[in-house]
């Protein structure tokens, strides 16, 4: 989805060619497009039985890697859009009632949906309740006290635990079966690592591009940084001679690691399904895999939406997206982070249910 939009972006470099070795955003666009072609081509060749599942998975992984690298290059070299307070669609004073109303609506709606749709699975209602708490928390504990309040840390720490518990109950057997397949396990781990680097790159916590005005000596510091509700000690490393900038915090690793891990599990399940289908002589389940891949792809586009909209359609279109979903002060900025975790967990459960009639106990030979 995002790569199609990238093709409409003017090739404007954020830095001088001498500072980036002649690499421009256009190179990132081209690399991402090549990655998409390789990814889609591998899936199509597998679908038409021109590629065996294992070869197709290698092609998909190469395509994912190239697309992620190209997107990181584009994001790092494109000019960062700037937004003034005058471009806000509504005053910041609306944030508090918006946070409390949306958070409460999600929490109450999740409890009702859980009671009506999944009365025997209260964990689903708890997941929705937790999402509501993420949105409402900054205004439940107002002021600077929210930066270090135990409730904030509890919300962040409980989220991956609850997601893991839901997957353990609803998809644990299928996940363990998939991870016993050596090829599927490698594909899942590789995808998770690539996506972790992707998230670090597009959010600015990992960069290989020099910044104007940055000091020329190696810098290592630990600073308190607010990341997702609360403050975390953040290790920052800057090595201008490479150049390299890296910022790592426990909260960041917890959130981004959970997102990447969930995508990796999705990938492992899809890989196992492909190989089991081929072993059983089936092809119907590939459509279900495509739906899961599409869901994950759309979720991964989240960090770039406002920037792409600004470069393609101009700041008038992008500004509302930025202030509502990207601005750290916005109560809805948590929707992408937590909503993506729930989305990916739901994709895993969907993948398991879509393959429940497939005999996943078949032993797939490594030579497939």
Short mmCIF file of C-alpha atoms in Angstrom, two decimals:
data_model
loop_
_atom_site.label_atom_id
_atom_site.label_comp_id
_atom_site.label_asym_id
_atom_site.label_seq_id
_atom_site.Cartn_x
_atom_site.Cartn_y
_atom_site.Cartn_z
CA UNK A 1 0.00 0.00 0.00
CA UNK A 2 2.67 2.51 1.04
CA UNK A 3 5.03 1.57 -1.78
CA UNK A 4 2.41 2.44 -4.40
CA UNK A 5 2.17 5.88 -2.84
CA UNK A 6 5.94 6.20 -2.85
CA UNK A 7 5.97 6.04 -6.62
CA UNK A 8 4.19 9.40 -6.68
CA UNK A 9 6.71 11.12 -4.40
CA UNK A 10 9.09 13.64 -5.96
CA UNK A 11 12.69 12.55 -5.75
CA UNK A 12 13.90 15.25 -3.38
CA UNK A 13 16.91 14.55 -1.18
CA UNK A 14 17.00 15.69 2.44
CA UNK A 15 20.76 15.95 2.44
CA UNK A 16 23.52 16.85 0.03
CA UNK A 17 24.66 13.99 -2.20
CA UNK A 18 28.18 14.27 -0.77
CA UNK A 19 26.86 13.65 2.76
CA UNK A 20 25.02 10.47 1.79
CA UNK A 21 27.40 9.04 -0.78
CA UNK A 22 25.09 10.02 -3.64
CA UNK A 23 22.15 8.01 -2.28
CA UNK A 24 18.80 9.76 -2.73
CA UNK A 25 15.19 8.95 -1.80
CA UNK A 26 14.80 7.71 -5.36
CA UNK A 27 17.18 4.86 -4.63
CA UNK A 28 15.02 3.91 -1.67
CA UNK A 29 11.88 3.96 -3.82
CA UNK A 30 13.54 1.82 -6.50
CA UNK A 31 14.82 -0.70 -3.95
CA UNK A 32 11.40 -0.93 -2.27
CA UNK A 33 9.71 -1.49 -5.64
CA UNK A 34 12.19 -4.25 -6.50
CA UNK A 35 11.43 -5.82 -3.13
CA UNK A 36 7.69 -5.72 -3.79
CA UNK A 37 8.18 -7.30 -7.22
CA UNK A 38 10.30 -10.09 -5.72
CA UNK A 39 7.81 -10.66 -2.87
CA UNK A 40 4.70 -10.71 -5.06
CA UNK A 41 6.44 -12.68 -7.79
CA UNK A 42 7.54 -15.37 -5.36
CA UNK A 43 4.02 -15.71 -3.98
CA UNK A 44 2.54 -15.88 -7.49
CA UNK A 45 5.05 -18.48 -8.66
CA UNK A 46 4.27 -20.55 -5.58
CA UNK A 47 0.56 -20.21 -6.28
CA UNK A 48 1.02 -21.38 -9.88
CA UNK A 49 3.31 -24.26 -8.79
CA UNK A 50 6.35 -22.81 -10.56
CA UNK A 51 8.16 -22.51 -7.20
CA UNK A 52 8.25 -25.09 -4.48
CA UNK A 53 7.19 -23.70 -1.08
CA UNK A 54 10.69 -23.48 0.38
CA UNK A 55 12.06 -21.61 -2.64
CA UNK A 56 9.04 -19.29 -2.60
CA UNK A 57 9.62 -18.54 1.09
CA UNK A 58 13.23 -17.59 0.40
CA UNK A 59 12.00 -15.27 -2.34
CA UNK A 60 9.38 -13.72 -0.05
CA UNK A 61 12.01 -13.13 2.64
CA UNK A 62 14.35 -11.44 0.16
CA UNK A 63 11.44 -9.29 -1.03
CA UNK A 64 10.53 -8.29 2.55
CA UNK A 65 14.16 -7.41 3.29
CA UNK A 66 14.58 -5.29 0.16
CA UNK A 67 11.26 -3.51 0.73
CA UNK A 68 12.15 -2.75 4.36
CA UNK A 69 15.61 -1.46 3.42
CA UNK A 70 14.24 0.69 0.60
CA UNK A 71 11.57 2.16 2.87
CA UNK A 72 14.18 2.96 5.54
CA UNK A 73 16.33 4.71 2.92
CA UNK A 74 13.35 6.70 1.67
CA UNK A 75 12.29 7.70 5.17
CA UNK A 76 15.80 8.65 6.26
CA UNK A 77 16.63 10.73 3.18
CA UNK A 78 13.27 12.44 2.59
CA UNK A 79 12.71 15.88 4.10
CA UNK A 80 10.80 15.79 7.36
CA UNK A 81 7.56 17.76 7.08
CA UNK A 82 6.94 20.49 9.64
CA UNK A 83 3.58 21.34 11.12
CA UNK A 84 2.58 24.49 12.95
CA UNK A 85 -0.08 24.82 15.63
CA UNK A 86 -2.24 26.67 13.12
CA UNK A 87 -2.60 23.45 11.10
CA UNK A 88 -4.23 21.59 14.00
CA UNK A 89 -7.75 20.43 13.07
CA UNK A 90 -8.93 21.26 16.62
CA UNK A 91 -7.46 22.82 19.80
CA UNK A 92 -5.30 20.70 22.11
CA UNK A 93 -7.87 21.30 24.81
CA UNK A 94 -9.96 18.70 22.97
CA UNK A 95 -7.37 15.99 23.69
CA UNK A 96 -8.61 15.32 27.23
CA UNK A 97 -12.30 14.76 26.42
CA UNK A 98 -11.28 12.89 23.27
CA UNK A 99 -8.98 10.57 25.22
CA UNK A 100 -11.48 9.89 27.98
CA UNK A 101 -14.43 9.40 25.63
CA UNK A 102 -12.61 7.18 23.13
CA UNK A 103 -10.87 5.18 25.85
CA UNK A 104 -14.11 4.65 27.73
CA UNK A 105 -15.99 3.74 24.55
CA UNK A 106 -13.38 1.13 23.60
CA UNK A 107 -13.31 -0.33 27.10
CA UNK A 108 -17.10 -0.52 27.46
CA UNK A 109 -17.55 -1.74 23.89
CA UNK A 110 -14.96 -4.48 24.43
CA UNK A 111 -16.69 -5.66 27.60
CA UNK A 112 -20.06 -5.77 25.84
CA UNK A 113 -18.63 -7.50 22.75
CA UNK A 114 -16.84 -10.01 24.94
CA UNK A 115 -20.00 -10.72 26.88
CA UNK A 116 -22.15 -11.14 23.77
CA UNK A 117 -19.75 -12.57 21.15
CA UNK A 118 -17.15 -14.43 23.26
CA UNK A 119 -18.74 -15.16 26.64
CA UNK A 120 -16.32 -18.05 27.21
CA UNK A 121 -13.23 -16.01 26.28
CA UNK A 122 -13.02 -13.10 28.74
CA UNK A 123 -9.41 -12.55 27.66
CA UNK A 124 -10.68 -10.82 24.50
CA UNK A 125 -12.66 -8.31 26.58
CA UNK A 126 -9.59 -7.73 28.77
CA UNK A 127 -7.51 -6.97 25.66
CA UNK A 128 -10.00 -4.30 24.56
CA UNK A 129 -10.13 -2.92 28.10
CA UNK A 130 -6.34 -2.61 28.07
CA UNK A 131 -6.46 -0.69 24.77
CA UNK A 132 -8.94 1.72 26.33
CA UNK A 133 -6.58 2.23 29.29
CA UNK A 134 -3.67 3.03 26.93
CA UNK A 135 -5.69 5.85 25.37
CA UNK A 136 -7.16 7.28 28.57
CA UNK A 137 -4.11 6.88 30.84
CA UNK A 138 -2.43 10.28 30.26
CA UNK A 139 -5.58 11.98 31.53
CA UNK A 140 -6.39 9.47 34.26
CA UNK A 141 -3.08 10.48 35.84
CA UNK A 142 -2.73 14.09 34.69
CA UNK A 143 0.43 16.18 34.73
CA UNK A 144 4.06 15.12 34.95
CA UNK A 145 3.18 12.44 37.52
CA UNK A 146 1.96 10.23 34.67
CA UNK A 147 5.54 9.97 33.34
CA UNK A 148 6.64 7.78 36.25
CA UNK A 149 3.39 6.48 37.73
CA UNK A 150 3.30 2.72 38.50
CA UNK A 151 -0.02 2.39 36.64
CA UNK A 152 1.65 3.49 33.41
CA UNK A 153 4.46 0.96 33.74
CA UNK A 154 1.91 -1.73 34.63
CA UNK A 155 -0.14 -1.02 31.50
CA UNK A 156 2.95 -1.26 29.26
CA UNK A 157 4.27 -4.43 30.92
CA UNK A 158 0.92 -6.22 31.06
CA UNK A 159 0.20 -5.71 27.36
CA UNK A 160 2.70 -8.25 25.92
CA UNK A 161 1.90 -10.65 28.77
CA UNK A 162 -1.81 -10.57 27.94
CA UNK A 163 -1.14 -10.90 24.20
CA UNK A 164 1.13 -13.86 24.86
CA UNK A 165 -1.47 -15.48 27.10
CA UNK A 166 -4.20 -15.13 24.46
CA UNK A 167 -1.95 -16.71 21.84
CA UNK A 168 -0.91 -19.49 24.22
CA UNK A 169 -4.55 -20.43 24.84
CA UNK A 170 -5.98 -19.96 21.33
CA UNK A 171 -3.05 -20.77 19.04
CA UNK A 172 -0.37 -22.40 21.17
CA UNK A 173 -0.55 -25.85 19.58
CA UNK A 174 -0.42 -24.49 16.04
CA UNK A 175 2.48 -22.16 16.87
CA UNK A 176 4.50 -24.98 18.42
CA UNK A 177 3.78 -27.18 15.41
CA UNK A 178 4.90 -24.43 13.01
CA UNK A 179 8.10 -23.73 14.95
CA UNK A 180 9.08 -27.40 14.81
CA UNK A 181 9.36 -26.97 11.04
CA UNK A 182 12.94 -25.81 10.52
CA UNK A 183 12.22 -23.72 7.40
CA UNK A 184 9.13 -22.09 8.91
CA UNK A 185 11.04 -21.31 12.12
CA UNK A 186 13.89 -19.67 10.21
CA UNK A 187 11.47 -17.70 8.06
CA UNK A 188 9.60 -16.43 11.12
CA UNK A 189 12.75 -15.45 13.01
CA UNK A 190 14.25 -13.76 9.96
CA UNK A 191 11.06 -11.81 9.29
CA UNK A 192 10.89 -10.70 12.93
CA UNK A 193 14.50 -9.44 12.85
CA UNK A 194 13.99 -7.55 9.58
CA UNK A 195 10.80 -5.93 10.87
CA UNK A 196 12.47 -4.98 14.16
CA UNK A 197 15.18 -3.15 12.21
CA UNK A 198 12.44 -1.63 10.04
CA UNK A 199 10.60 -0.25 13.08
CA UNK A 200 13.83 1.11 14.56
CA UNK A 201 14.71 2.75 11.24
CA UNK A 202 11.39 4.40 10.37
CA UNK A 203 10.91 5.71 13.93
CA UNK A 204 14.36 7.33 13.96
CA UNK A 205 15.91 5.21 16.70
CA UNK A 206 18.42 3.75 14.25
CA UNK A 207 20.01 5.87 11.57
CA UNK A 208 23.02 5.66 9.27
CA UNK A 209 22.51 9.13 7.82
CA UNK A 210 24.53 12.15 9.04
CA UNK A 211 22.68 15.08 10.59
CA UNK A 212 23.63 18.70 10.07
CA UNK A 213 25.04 20.29 13.20
CA UNK A 214 25.68 17.00 14.99
CA UNK A 215 28.89 16.80 17.10
CA UNK A 216 31.89 15.14 15.46
CA UNK A 217 32.96 13.07 18.46
CA UNK A 218 31.61 9.74 19.67
CA UNK A 219 28.78 10.26 22.15
CA UNK A 220 27.38 7.73 24.59
CA UNK A 221 24.73 8.83 27.09
CA UNK A 222 21.85 7.48 29.16
CA UNK A 223 18.94 9.88 29.29
CA UNK A 224 15.36 9.60 30.57
CA UNK A 225 13.00 9.55 27.58
CA UNK A 226 9.23 9.29 27.48
CA UNK A 227 8.24 6.41 25.24
CA UNK A 228 4.67 5.09 25.20
CA UNK A 229 3.07 6.50 28.35
CA UNK A 230 6.04 6.58 30.74
CA UNK A 231 9.70 7.53 31.04
CA UNK A 232 12.45 4.97 30.38
CA UNK A 233 16.25 5.18 30.70
CA UNK A 234 17.45 5.39 27.11
CA UNK A 235 20.93 4.51 25.91
CA UNK A 236 21.96 6.80 23.05
CA UNK A 237 25.03 6.07 20.94
CA UNK A 238 26.24 8.41 18.21
CA UNK A 239 29.30 7.55 16.09
CA UNK A 240 29.57 10.28 13.43
CA UNK A 241 32.47 8.63 11.57
CA UNK A 242 30.33 5.66 10.41
CA UNK A 243 27.78 7.46 10.70
CA UNK A 244 25.56 5.68 13.23
CA UNK A 245 22.91 6.76 15.70
CA UNK A 246 21.17 4.25 17.98
CA UNK A 247 18.75 4.82 20.84
CA UNK A 248 17.54 1.86 22.92
CA UNK A 249 15.29 1.70 25.99
CA UNK A 250 13.55 -1.16 27.83
CA UNK A 251 10.10 0.12 26.89
CA UNK A 252 11.09 0.48 23.27
CA UNK A 253 12.48 -3.05 23.08
CA UNK A 254 9.37 -4.37 24.81
CA UNK A 255 6.89 -2.70 22.43
CA UNK A 256 8.80 -3.00 19.15
CA UNK A 257 10.00 -6.49 20.06
CA UNK A 258 6.42 -7.60 20.68
CA UNK A 259 5.26 -6.15 17.35
CA UNK A 260 8.12 -7.77 15.44
CA UNK A 261 7.67 -11.07 17.24
CA UNK A 262 3.97 -11.18 16.39
CA UNK A 263 4.73 -10.54 12.72
CA UNK A 264 7.39 -13.25 12.83
CA UNK A 265 4.85 -15.72 14.26
CA UNK A 266 2.45 -14.77 11.46
CA UNK A 267 5.22 -15.49 8.98
CA UNK A 268 6.07 -18.85 10.56
CA UNK A 269 2.43 -19.95 10.44
CA UNK A 270 2.11 -18.92 6.80
CA UNK A 271 5.35 -20.74 5.94
CA UNK A 272 4.17 -23.89 7.71
CA UNK A 273 0.80 -23.68 5.95
CA UNK A 274 2.41 -23.36 2.53
CA UNK A 275 4.64 -26.36 3.11
CA UNK A 276 1.87 -28.47 4.65
CA UNK A 277 -0.46 -27.64 1.75
CA UNK A 278 2.16 -28.75 -0.75
CA UNK A 279 2.75 -31.95 1.19
CA UNK A 280 -1.00 -32.67 1.34
CA UNK A 281 -1.59 -31.67 -2.29
CA UNK A 282 -3.78 -28.66 -1.41
CA UNK A 283 -3.78 -25.09 -2.72
CA UNK A 284 -6.94 -23.49 -1.35
CA UNK A 285 -5.41 -22.16 1.86
CA UNK A 286 -3.08 -19.74 0.10
CA UNK A 287 -5.85 -17.15 -0.12
CA UNK A 288 -6.05 -17.14 3.66
CA UNK A 289 -2.30 -16.59 3.84
CA UNK A 290 -2.61 -13.64 1.46
CA UNK A 291 -5.20 -12.06 3.74
CA UNK A 292 -2.89 -12.39 6.73
CA UNK A 293 0.06 -10.97 4.77
CA UNK A 294 -2.11 -8.04 3.68
CA UNK A 295 -3.15 -7.35 7.26
CA UNK A 296 0.44 -7.31 8.47
CA UNK A 297 1.58 -5.15 5.56
CA UNK A 298 -1.07 -2.51 6.24
CA UNK A 299 -0.17 -2.47 9.93
CA UNK A 300 3.51 -1.93 9.19
CA UNK A 301 2.70 1.12 7.06
CA UNK A 302 1.48 3.04 10.11
CA UNK A 303 4.66 4.98 10.98
CA UNK A 304 4.91 6.40 7.44
CA UNK A 305 1.32 7.41 6.75
CA UNK A 306 1.53 11.07 7.74
CA UNK A 307 4.91 11.60 6.07
CA UNK A 308 3.85 9.98 2.80
CA UNK A 309 0.58 11.93 2.80
CA UNK A 310 2.53 15.16 3.30
CA UNK A 311 4.92 14.47 0.44
CA UNK A 312 2.24 13.20 -1.94
CA UNK A 313 -0.78 15.42 -1.20
CA UNK A 314 0.79 18.31 0.69
CA UNK A 315 0.69 19.46 4.31
CA UNK A 316 -2.99 20.43 4.12
CA UNK A 317 -3.91 16.73 3.86
CA UNK A 318 -1.17 15.38 6.12
CA UNK A 319 -1.54 17.84 9.00
CA UNK A 320 -4.79 16.37 10.40
CA UNK A 321 -3.30 12.87 10.20
CA UNK A 322 -0.21 14.05 12.04
CA UNK A 323 -1.99 15.90 14.84
CA UNK A 324 -4.53 13.14 15.45
CA UNK A 325 -2.42 9.99 15.11
CA UNK A 326 1.30 10.91 15.21
CA UNK A 327 1.61 13.85 17.61
CA UNK A 328 2.95 12.38 20.90
CA UNK A 329 0.45 14.53 22.80
CA UNK A 330 -2.49 13.02 20.91
CA UNK A 331 -4.45 10.39 22.84
CA UNK A 332 -5.01 8.46 19.62
CA UNK A 333 -1.28 8.00 18.92
CA UNK A 334 -1.43 4.85 21.06
CA UNK A 335 -3.96 3.31 18.69
CA UNK A 336 -1.25 2.30 16.21
CA UNK A 337 1.08 0.78 18.81
CA UNK A 338 -1.42 -1.21 20.84
CA UNK A 339 -3.94 -1.68 18.04
CA UNK A 340 -1.22 -3.23 15.88
CA UNK A 341 -0.35 -5.74 18.59
CA UNK A 342 -3.99 -6.79 18.88
CA UNK A 343 -4.31 -6.82 15.08
CA UNK A 344 -1.31 -9.10 14.63
CA UNK A 345 -2.43 -11.38 17.46
CA UNK A 346 -5.84 -11.59 15.80
CA UNK A 347 -4.14 -12.43 12.50
CA UNK A 348 -2.39 -15.36 14.13
CA UNK A 349 -5.65 -16.68 15.58
CA UNK A 350 -7.31 -16.18 12.19
CA UNK A 351 -4.49 -18.09 10.46
CA UNK A 352 -4.90 -20.96 12.90
CA UNK A 353 -8.66 -21.09 12.39
CA UNK A 354 -8.33 -20.89 8.60
CA UNK A 355 -6.08 -23.96 8.59
CA UNK A 356 -7.89 -26.01 11.20
CA UNK A 357 -9.06 -28.50 8.55
CA UNK A 358 -5.51 -28.94 7.25
CA UNK A 359 -3.51 -31.82 8.65
CA UNK A 360 -0.63 -29.88 10.22
CA UNK A 361 0.68 -33.04 11.86
CA UNK A 362 2.16 -34.17 8.55
CA UNK A 363 5.94 -34.22 8.75
CA UNK A 364 7.37 -31.95 6.06
CA UNK A 365 10.68 -33.11 4.72
CA UNK A 366 13.46 -30.44 4.80
CA UNK A 367 13.99 -31.02 1.10
CA UNK A 368 10.49 -29.61 0.23
#
